[in-house]
mmCIF file of C-alpha atoms in Angstrom:
data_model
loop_
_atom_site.group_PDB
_atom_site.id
_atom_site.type_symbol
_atom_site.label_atom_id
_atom_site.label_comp_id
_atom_site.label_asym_id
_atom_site.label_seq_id
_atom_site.Cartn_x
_atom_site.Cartn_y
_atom_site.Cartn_z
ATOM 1 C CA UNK A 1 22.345 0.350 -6.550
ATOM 2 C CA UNK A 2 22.962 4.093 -6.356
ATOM 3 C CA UNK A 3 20.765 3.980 -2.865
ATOM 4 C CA UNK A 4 22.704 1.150 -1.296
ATOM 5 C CA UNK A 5 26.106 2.800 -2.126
ATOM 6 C CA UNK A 6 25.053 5.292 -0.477
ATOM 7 C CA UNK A 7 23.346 3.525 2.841
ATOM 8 C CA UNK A 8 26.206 1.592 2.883
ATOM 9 C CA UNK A 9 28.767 4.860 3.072
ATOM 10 C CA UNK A 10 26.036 6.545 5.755
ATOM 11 C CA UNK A 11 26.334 3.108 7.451
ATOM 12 C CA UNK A 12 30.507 2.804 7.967
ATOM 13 C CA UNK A 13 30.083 6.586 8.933
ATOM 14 C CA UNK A 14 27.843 6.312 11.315
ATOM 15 C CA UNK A 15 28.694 2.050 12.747
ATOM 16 C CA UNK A 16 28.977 -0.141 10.095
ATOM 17 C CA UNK A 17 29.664 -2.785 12.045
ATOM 18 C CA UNK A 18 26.609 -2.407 14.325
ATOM 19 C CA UNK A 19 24.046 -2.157 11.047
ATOM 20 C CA UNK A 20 25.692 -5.554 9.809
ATOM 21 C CA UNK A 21 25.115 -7.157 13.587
ATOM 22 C CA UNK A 22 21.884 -6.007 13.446
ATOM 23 C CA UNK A 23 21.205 -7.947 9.732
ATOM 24 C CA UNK A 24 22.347 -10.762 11.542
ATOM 25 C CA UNK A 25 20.431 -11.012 14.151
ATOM 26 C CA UNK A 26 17.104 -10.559 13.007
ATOM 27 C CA UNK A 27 13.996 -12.005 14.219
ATOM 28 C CA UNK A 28 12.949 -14.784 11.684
ATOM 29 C CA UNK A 29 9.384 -14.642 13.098
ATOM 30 C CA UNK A 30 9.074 -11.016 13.527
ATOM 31 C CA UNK A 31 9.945 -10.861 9.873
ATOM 32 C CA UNK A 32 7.560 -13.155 9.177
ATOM 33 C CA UNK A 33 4.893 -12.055 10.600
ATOM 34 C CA UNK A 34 5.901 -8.347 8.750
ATOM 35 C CA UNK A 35 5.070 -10.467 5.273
ATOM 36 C CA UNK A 36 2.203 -12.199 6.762
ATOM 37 C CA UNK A 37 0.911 -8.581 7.211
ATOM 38 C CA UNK A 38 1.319 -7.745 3.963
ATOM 39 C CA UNK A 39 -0.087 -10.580 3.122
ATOM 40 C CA UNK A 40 -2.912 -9.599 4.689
ATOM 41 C CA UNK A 41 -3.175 -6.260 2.665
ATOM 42 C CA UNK A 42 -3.273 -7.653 -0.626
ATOM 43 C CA UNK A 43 -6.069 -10.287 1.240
ATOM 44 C CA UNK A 44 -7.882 -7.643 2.175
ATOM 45 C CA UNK A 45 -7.719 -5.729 -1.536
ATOM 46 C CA UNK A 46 -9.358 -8.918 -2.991
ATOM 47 C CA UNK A 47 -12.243 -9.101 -0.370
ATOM 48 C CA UNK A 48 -12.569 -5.196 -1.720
ATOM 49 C CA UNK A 49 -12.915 -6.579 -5.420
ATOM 50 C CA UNK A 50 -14.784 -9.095 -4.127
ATOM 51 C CA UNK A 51 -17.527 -7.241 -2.716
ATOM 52 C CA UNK A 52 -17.797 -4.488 -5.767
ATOM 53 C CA UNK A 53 -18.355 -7.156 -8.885
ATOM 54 C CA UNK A 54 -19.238 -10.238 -7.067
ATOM 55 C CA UNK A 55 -17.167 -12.680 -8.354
ATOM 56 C CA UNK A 56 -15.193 -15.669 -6.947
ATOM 57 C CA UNK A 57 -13.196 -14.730 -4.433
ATOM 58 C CA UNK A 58 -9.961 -16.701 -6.013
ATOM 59 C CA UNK A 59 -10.514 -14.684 -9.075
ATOM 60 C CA UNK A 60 -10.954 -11.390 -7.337
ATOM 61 C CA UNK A 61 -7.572 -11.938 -5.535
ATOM 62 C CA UNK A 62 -5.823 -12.468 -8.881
ATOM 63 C CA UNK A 63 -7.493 -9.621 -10.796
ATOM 64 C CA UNK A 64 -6.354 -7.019 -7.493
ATOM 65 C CA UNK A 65 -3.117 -8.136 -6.881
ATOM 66 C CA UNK A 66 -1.884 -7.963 -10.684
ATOM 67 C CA UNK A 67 -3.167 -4.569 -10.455
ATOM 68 C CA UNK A 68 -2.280 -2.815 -7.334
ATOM 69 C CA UNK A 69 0.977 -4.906 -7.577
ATOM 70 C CA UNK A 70 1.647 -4.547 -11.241
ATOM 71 C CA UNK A 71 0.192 -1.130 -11.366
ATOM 72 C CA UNK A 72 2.571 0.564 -8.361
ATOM 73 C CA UNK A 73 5.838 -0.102 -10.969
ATOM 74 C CA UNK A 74 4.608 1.708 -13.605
ATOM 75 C CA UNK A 75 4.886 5.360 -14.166
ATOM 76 C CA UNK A 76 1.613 7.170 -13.298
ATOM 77 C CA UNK A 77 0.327 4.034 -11.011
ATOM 78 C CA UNK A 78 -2.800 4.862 -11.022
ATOM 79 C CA UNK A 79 -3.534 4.509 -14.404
ATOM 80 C CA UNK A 80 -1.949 1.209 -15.164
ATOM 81 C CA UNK A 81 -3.372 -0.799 -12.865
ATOM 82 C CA UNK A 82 -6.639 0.933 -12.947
ATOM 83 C CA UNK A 83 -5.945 -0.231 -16.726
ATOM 84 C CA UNK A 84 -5.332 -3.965 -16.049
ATOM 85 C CA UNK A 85 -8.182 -4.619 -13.685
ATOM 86 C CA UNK A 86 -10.536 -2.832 -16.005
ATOM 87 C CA UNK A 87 -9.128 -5.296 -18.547
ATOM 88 C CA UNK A 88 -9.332 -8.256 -16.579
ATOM 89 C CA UNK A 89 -13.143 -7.201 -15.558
ATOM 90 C CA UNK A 90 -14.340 -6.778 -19.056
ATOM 91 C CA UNK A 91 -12.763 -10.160 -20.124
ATOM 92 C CA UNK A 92 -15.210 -11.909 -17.094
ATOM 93 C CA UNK A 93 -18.156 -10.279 -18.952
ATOM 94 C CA UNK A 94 -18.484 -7.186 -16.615
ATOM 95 C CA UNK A 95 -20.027 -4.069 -18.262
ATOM 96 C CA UNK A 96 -17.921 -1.094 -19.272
ATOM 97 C CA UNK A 97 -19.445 1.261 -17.179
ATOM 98 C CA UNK A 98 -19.148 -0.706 -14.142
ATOM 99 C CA UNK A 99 -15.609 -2.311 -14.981
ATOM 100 C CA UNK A 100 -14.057 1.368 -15.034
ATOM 101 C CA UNK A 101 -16.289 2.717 -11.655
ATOM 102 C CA UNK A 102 -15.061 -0.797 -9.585
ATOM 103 C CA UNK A 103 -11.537 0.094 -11.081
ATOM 104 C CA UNK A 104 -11.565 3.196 -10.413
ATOM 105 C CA UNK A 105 -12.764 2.553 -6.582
ATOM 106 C CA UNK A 106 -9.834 -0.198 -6.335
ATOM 107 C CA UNK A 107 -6.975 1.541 -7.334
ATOM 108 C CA UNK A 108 -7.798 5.282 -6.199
ATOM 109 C CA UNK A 109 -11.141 6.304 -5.166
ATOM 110 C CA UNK A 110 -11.086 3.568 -1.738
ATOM 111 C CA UNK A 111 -7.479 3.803 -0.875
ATOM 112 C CA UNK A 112 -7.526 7.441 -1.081
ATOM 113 C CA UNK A 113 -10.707 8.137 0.990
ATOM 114 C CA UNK A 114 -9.609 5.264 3.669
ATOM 115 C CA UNK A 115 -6.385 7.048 3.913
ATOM 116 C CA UNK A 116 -7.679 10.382 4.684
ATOM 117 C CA UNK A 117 -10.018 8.679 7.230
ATOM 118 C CA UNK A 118 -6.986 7.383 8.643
ATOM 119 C CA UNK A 119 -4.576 10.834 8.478
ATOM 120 C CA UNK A 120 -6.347 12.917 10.412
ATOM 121 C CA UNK A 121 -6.342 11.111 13.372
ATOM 122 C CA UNK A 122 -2.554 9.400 12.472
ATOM 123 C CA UNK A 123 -1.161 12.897 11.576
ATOM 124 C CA UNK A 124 -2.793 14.620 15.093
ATOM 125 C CA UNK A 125 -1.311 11.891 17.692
ATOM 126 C CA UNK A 126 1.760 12.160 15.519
ATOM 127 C CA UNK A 127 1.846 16.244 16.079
ATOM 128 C CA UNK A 128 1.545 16.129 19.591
ATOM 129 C CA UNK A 129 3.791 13.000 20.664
ATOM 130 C CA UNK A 130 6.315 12.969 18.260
ATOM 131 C CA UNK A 131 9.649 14.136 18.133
ATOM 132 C CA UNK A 132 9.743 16.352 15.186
ATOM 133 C CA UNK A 133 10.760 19.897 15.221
ATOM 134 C CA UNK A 134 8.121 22.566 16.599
ATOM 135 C CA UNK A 135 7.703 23.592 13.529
ATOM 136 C CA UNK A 136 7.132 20.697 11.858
ATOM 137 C CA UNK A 137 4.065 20.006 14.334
ATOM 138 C CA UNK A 138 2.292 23.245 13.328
ATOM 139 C CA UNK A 139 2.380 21.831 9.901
ATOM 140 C CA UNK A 140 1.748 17.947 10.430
ATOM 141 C CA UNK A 141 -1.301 19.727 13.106
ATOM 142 C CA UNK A 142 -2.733 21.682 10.010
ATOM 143 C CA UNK A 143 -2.475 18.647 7.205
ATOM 144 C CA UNK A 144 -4.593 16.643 9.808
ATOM 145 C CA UNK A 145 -7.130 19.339 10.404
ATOM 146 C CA UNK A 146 -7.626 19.442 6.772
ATOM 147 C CA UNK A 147 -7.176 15.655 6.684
ATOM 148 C CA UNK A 148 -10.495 15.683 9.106
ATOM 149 C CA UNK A 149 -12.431 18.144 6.867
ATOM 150 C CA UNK A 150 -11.622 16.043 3.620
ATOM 151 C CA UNK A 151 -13.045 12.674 5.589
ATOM 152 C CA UNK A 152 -16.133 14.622 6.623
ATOM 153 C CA UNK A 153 -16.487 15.194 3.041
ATOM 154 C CA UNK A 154 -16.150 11.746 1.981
ATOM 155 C CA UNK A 155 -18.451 10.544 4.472
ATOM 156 C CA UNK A 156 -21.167 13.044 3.636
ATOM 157 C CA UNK A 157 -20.706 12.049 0.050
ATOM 158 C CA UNK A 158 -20.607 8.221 0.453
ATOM 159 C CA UNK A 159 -24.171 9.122 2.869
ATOM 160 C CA UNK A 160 -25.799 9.612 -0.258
ATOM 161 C CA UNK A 161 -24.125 8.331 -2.412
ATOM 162 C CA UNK A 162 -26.019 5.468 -5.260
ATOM 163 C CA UNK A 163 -23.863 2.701 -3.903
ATOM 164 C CA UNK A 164 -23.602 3.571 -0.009
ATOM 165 C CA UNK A 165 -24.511 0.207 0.632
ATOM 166 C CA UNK A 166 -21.083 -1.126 -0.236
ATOM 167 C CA UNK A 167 -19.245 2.100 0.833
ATOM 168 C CA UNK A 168 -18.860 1.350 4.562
ATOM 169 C CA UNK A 169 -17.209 -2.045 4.145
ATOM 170 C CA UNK A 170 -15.320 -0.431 1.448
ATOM 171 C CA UNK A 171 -13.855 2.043 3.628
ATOM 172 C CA UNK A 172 -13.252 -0.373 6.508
ATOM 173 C CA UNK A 173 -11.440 -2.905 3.904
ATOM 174 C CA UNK A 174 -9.039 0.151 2.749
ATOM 175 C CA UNK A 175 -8.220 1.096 6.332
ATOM 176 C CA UNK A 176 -6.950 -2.023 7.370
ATOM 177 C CA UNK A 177 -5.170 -2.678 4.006
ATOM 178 C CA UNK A 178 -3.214 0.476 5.015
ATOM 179 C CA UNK A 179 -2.882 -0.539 8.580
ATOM 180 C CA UNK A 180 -1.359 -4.155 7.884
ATOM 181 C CA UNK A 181 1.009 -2.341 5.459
ATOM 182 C CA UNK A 182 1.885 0.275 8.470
ATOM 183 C CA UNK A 183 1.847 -2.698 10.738
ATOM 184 C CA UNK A 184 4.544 -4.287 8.321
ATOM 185 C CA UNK A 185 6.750 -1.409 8.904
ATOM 186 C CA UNK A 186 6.418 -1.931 12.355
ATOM 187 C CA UNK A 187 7.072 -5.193 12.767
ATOM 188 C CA UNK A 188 9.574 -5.208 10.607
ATOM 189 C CA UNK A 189 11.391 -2.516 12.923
ATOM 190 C CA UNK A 190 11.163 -5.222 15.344
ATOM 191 C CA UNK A 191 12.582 -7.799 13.772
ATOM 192 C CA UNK A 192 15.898 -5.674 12.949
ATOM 193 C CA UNK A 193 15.595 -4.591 16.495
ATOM 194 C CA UNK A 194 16.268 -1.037 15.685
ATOM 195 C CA UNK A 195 14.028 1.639 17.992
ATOM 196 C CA UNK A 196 11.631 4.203 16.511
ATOM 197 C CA UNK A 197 9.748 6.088 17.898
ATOM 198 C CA UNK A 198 5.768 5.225 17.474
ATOM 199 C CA UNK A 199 4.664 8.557 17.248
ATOM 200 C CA UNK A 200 7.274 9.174 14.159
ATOM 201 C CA UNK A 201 5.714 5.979 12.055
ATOM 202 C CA UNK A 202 2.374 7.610 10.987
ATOM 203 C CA UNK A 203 4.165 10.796 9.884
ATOM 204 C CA UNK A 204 6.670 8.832 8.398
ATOM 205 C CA UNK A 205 3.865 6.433 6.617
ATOM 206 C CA UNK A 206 1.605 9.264 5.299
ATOM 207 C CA UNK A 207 4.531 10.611 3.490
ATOM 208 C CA UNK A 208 5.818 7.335 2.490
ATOM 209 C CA UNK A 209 2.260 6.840 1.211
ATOM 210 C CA UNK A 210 2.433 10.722 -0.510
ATOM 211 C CA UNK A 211 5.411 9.749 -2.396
ATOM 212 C CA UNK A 212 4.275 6.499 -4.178
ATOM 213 C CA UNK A 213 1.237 8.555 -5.357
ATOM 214 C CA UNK A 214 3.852 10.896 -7.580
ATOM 215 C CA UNK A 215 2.753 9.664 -10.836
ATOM 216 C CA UNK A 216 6.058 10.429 -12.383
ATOM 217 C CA UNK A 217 7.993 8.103 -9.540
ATOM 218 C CA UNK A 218 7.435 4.258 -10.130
ATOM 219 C CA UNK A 219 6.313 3.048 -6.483
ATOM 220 C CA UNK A 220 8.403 6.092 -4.879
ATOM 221 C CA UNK A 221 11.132 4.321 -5.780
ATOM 222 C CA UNK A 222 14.130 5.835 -4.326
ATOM 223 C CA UNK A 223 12.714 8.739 -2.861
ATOM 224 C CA UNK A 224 10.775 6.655 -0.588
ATOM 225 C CA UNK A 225 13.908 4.897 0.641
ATOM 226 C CA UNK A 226 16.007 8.371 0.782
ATOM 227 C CA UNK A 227 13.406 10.222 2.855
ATOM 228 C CA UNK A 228 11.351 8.111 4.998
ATOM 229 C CA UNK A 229 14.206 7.241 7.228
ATOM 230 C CA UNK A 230 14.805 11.008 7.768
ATOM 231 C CA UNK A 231 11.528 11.068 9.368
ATOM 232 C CA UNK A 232 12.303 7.785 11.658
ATOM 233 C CA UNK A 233 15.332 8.901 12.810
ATOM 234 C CA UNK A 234 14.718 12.664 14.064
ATOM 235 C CA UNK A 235 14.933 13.035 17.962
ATOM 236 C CA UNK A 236 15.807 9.278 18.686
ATOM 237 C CA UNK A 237 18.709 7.491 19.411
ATOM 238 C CA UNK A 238 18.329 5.506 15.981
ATOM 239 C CA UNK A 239 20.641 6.854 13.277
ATOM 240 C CA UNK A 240 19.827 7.508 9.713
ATOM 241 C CA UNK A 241 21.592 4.202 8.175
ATOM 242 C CA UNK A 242 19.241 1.814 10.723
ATOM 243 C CA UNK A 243 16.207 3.876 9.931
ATOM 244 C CA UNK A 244 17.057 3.651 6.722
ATOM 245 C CA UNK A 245 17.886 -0.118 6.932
ATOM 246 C CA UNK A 246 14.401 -0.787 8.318
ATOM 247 C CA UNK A 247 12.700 1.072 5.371
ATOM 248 C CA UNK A 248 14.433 -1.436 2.737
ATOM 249 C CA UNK A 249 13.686 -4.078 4.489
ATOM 250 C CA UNK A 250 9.779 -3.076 4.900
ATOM 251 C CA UNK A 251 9.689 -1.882 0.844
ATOM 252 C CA UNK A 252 11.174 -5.097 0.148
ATOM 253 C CA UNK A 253 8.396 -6.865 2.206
ATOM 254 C CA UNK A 254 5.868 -4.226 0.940
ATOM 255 C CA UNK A 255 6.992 -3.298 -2.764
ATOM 256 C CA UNK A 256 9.521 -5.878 -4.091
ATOM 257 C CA UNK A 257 7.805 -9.201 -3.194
ATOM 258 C CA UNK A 258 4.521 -7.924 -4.284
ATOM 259 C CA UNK A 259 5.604 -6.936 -7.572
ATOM 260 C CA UNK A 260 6.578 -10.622 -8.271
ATOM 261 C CA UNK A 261 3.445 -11.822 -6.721
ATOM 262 C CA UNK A 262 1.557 -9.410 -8.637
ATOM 263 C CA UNK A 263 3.668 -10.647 -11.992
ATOM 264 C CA UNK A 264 2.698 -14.524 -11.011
ATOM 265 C CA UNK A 265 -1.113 -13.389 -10.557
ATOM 266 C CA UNK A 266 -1.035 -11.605 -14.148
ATOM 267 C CA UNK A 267 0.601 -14.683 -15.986
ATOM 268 C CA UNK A 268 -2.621 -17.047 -14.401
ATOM 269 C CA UNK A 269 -4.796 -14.340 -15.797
ATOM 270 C CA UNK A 270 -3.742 -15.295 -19.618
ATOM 271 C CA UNK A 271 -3.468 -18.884 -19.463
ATOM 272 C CA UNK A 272 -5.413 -20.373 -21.922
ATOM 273 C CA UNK A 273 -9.239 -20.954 -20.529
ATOM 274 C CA UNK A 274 -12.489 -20.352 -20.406
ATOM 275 C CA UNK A 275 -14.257 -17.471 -18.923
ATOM 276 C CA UNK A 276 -17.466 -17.864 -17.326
ATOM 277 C CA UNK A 277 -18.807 -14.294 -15.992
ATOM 278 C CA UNK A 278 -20.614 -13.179 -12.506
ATOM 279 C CA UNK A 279 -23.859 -14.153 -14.873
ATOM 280 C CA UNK A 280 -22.949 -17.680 -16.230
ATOM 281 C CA UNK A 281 -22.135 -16.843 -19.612
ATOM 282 C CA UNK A 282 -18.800 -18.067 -20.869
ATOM 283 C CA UNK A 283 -16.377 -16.283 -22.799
ATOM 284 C CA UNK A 284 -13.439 -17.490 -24.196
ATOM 285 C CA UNK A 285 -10.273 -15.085 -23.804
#
């Protein structure tokens, strides 16, 4: 509430009139295809699930959208919704061992190697094209250098790693979770009509993405609002309120939604039925 009180004050400041034309006349189908992209993410998270315990892909789905979902609202995301899908894996009969190392990979270990394979590259175009201060683009240049030597690193290790086998598709499954939600940004940009400029939205997203990792910040709420659109808006016509219009209208599509998805998914986790594992045996919760 706080947030919007304020949006709304930068908003009459800057045009208030012009950021309540442009709710108006937003693209219905641009905004859909933004959810349909984050959609896709949360798709995408269950093939991951999918692929690391072998179960039904219906059941996968569930498991990883109660706990990415679920997970990002809590303090410390990480943990809790590494906690709920090792719950939900050792109720389907999954050893302990392996329940907390497919956990583990679906709440940290993927999305943060598939973003770093992602940053270097992101942060690098976004150095050179983007409108940022000078200085700024010495150190955006030097996070993706060191984003390049930490995917080298995660490569080598995944080369010999025990489970390389599944690592690739891993990987490639994580990147384009984190491109449909980048691509939901983006299209959801569109929709509002509001310019940004491209090379700003990878800067922008990495420290979107930087923020919701603060354990002590639910989801980045707040602070992900507040200071993304800072980013957005530097050395382009679009002013701070529209930036900052387009970012609650992607977390919304991205964070809000989800949550309640992720609530819906957790509920048909507990009704009352029976198990039956990746091995046939069934369990009753």
């Amino acid at each position: 509430m706080l947030l919007g009180i304020v949006i709304a004050d930068v908003a009459k400041a800057d045009d208030g009139s012009g950021v309540m034309a442009t709710v108006r006349d937003a693209d219905v189908a641009l905004l859909v295809a933004a959810a349909a992209a984050q959609t896709w993410r949360y798709l995408l998270s269950g093939a991951l699930l999918r692929i690391l315990t072998e179960l039904r892909y219906t059941l996968s789905l569930q498991i990883s959208t109660a706990a990415v979902a679920i997970g990002a609202l809590l303090p410390g995301a990480n943990l809790p919704g590494g906690g709920i899908a090792y719950r939900e894996l050792l109720r389907r009969g999954i050893p302990r061992k392996r329940a907390l190392a497919v956990s583990t990979a679906l709440i940290l270990v993927v999305p943060a190697a598939s973003m770093a394979l992602l940053a270097g590259p992101a942060l690098l175009i976004s150095g050179l094209a983007s409108p940022l201060p000078a200085g700024w683009r010495i150190v955006i240049d030097v996070l993706a250098i060191a984003a390049f030597f930490l995917a080298a690193a995660i490569l080598l290790v995944v080369a010999v790693g025990r489970r390389a086998h599944h690592a690739p598709a891993s990987l490639a499954l994580g990147a384009c979770a984190w491109l449909a939600d980048g691509a939901c940004l983006w299209l959801t940009a569109q929709a509002l009509h509001v310019h940004l400029d491209a090379a700003s939205i990878p800067v922008a997203y990495v420290v979107a993405a930087a923020i919701i990792a603060i354990p002590a910040i639910p989801g980045g709420v707040g602070l992900v609002e507040a200071a993304v659109p800072f980013i957005l808006a530097a050395g382009v016509s679009t002013s701070y309120a529209e930036a900052a219009l387009v970012v609650l209208a992607w977390r919304v599509l991205s964070f809000w939604i989800p949550t309640l998805a992720g609530a819906g998914a957790y509920a048909s986790l507990h009704h009352p039925f029976h198990l039956r594992t990746a091995w046939g045996r069934t369990i009753v919760p």
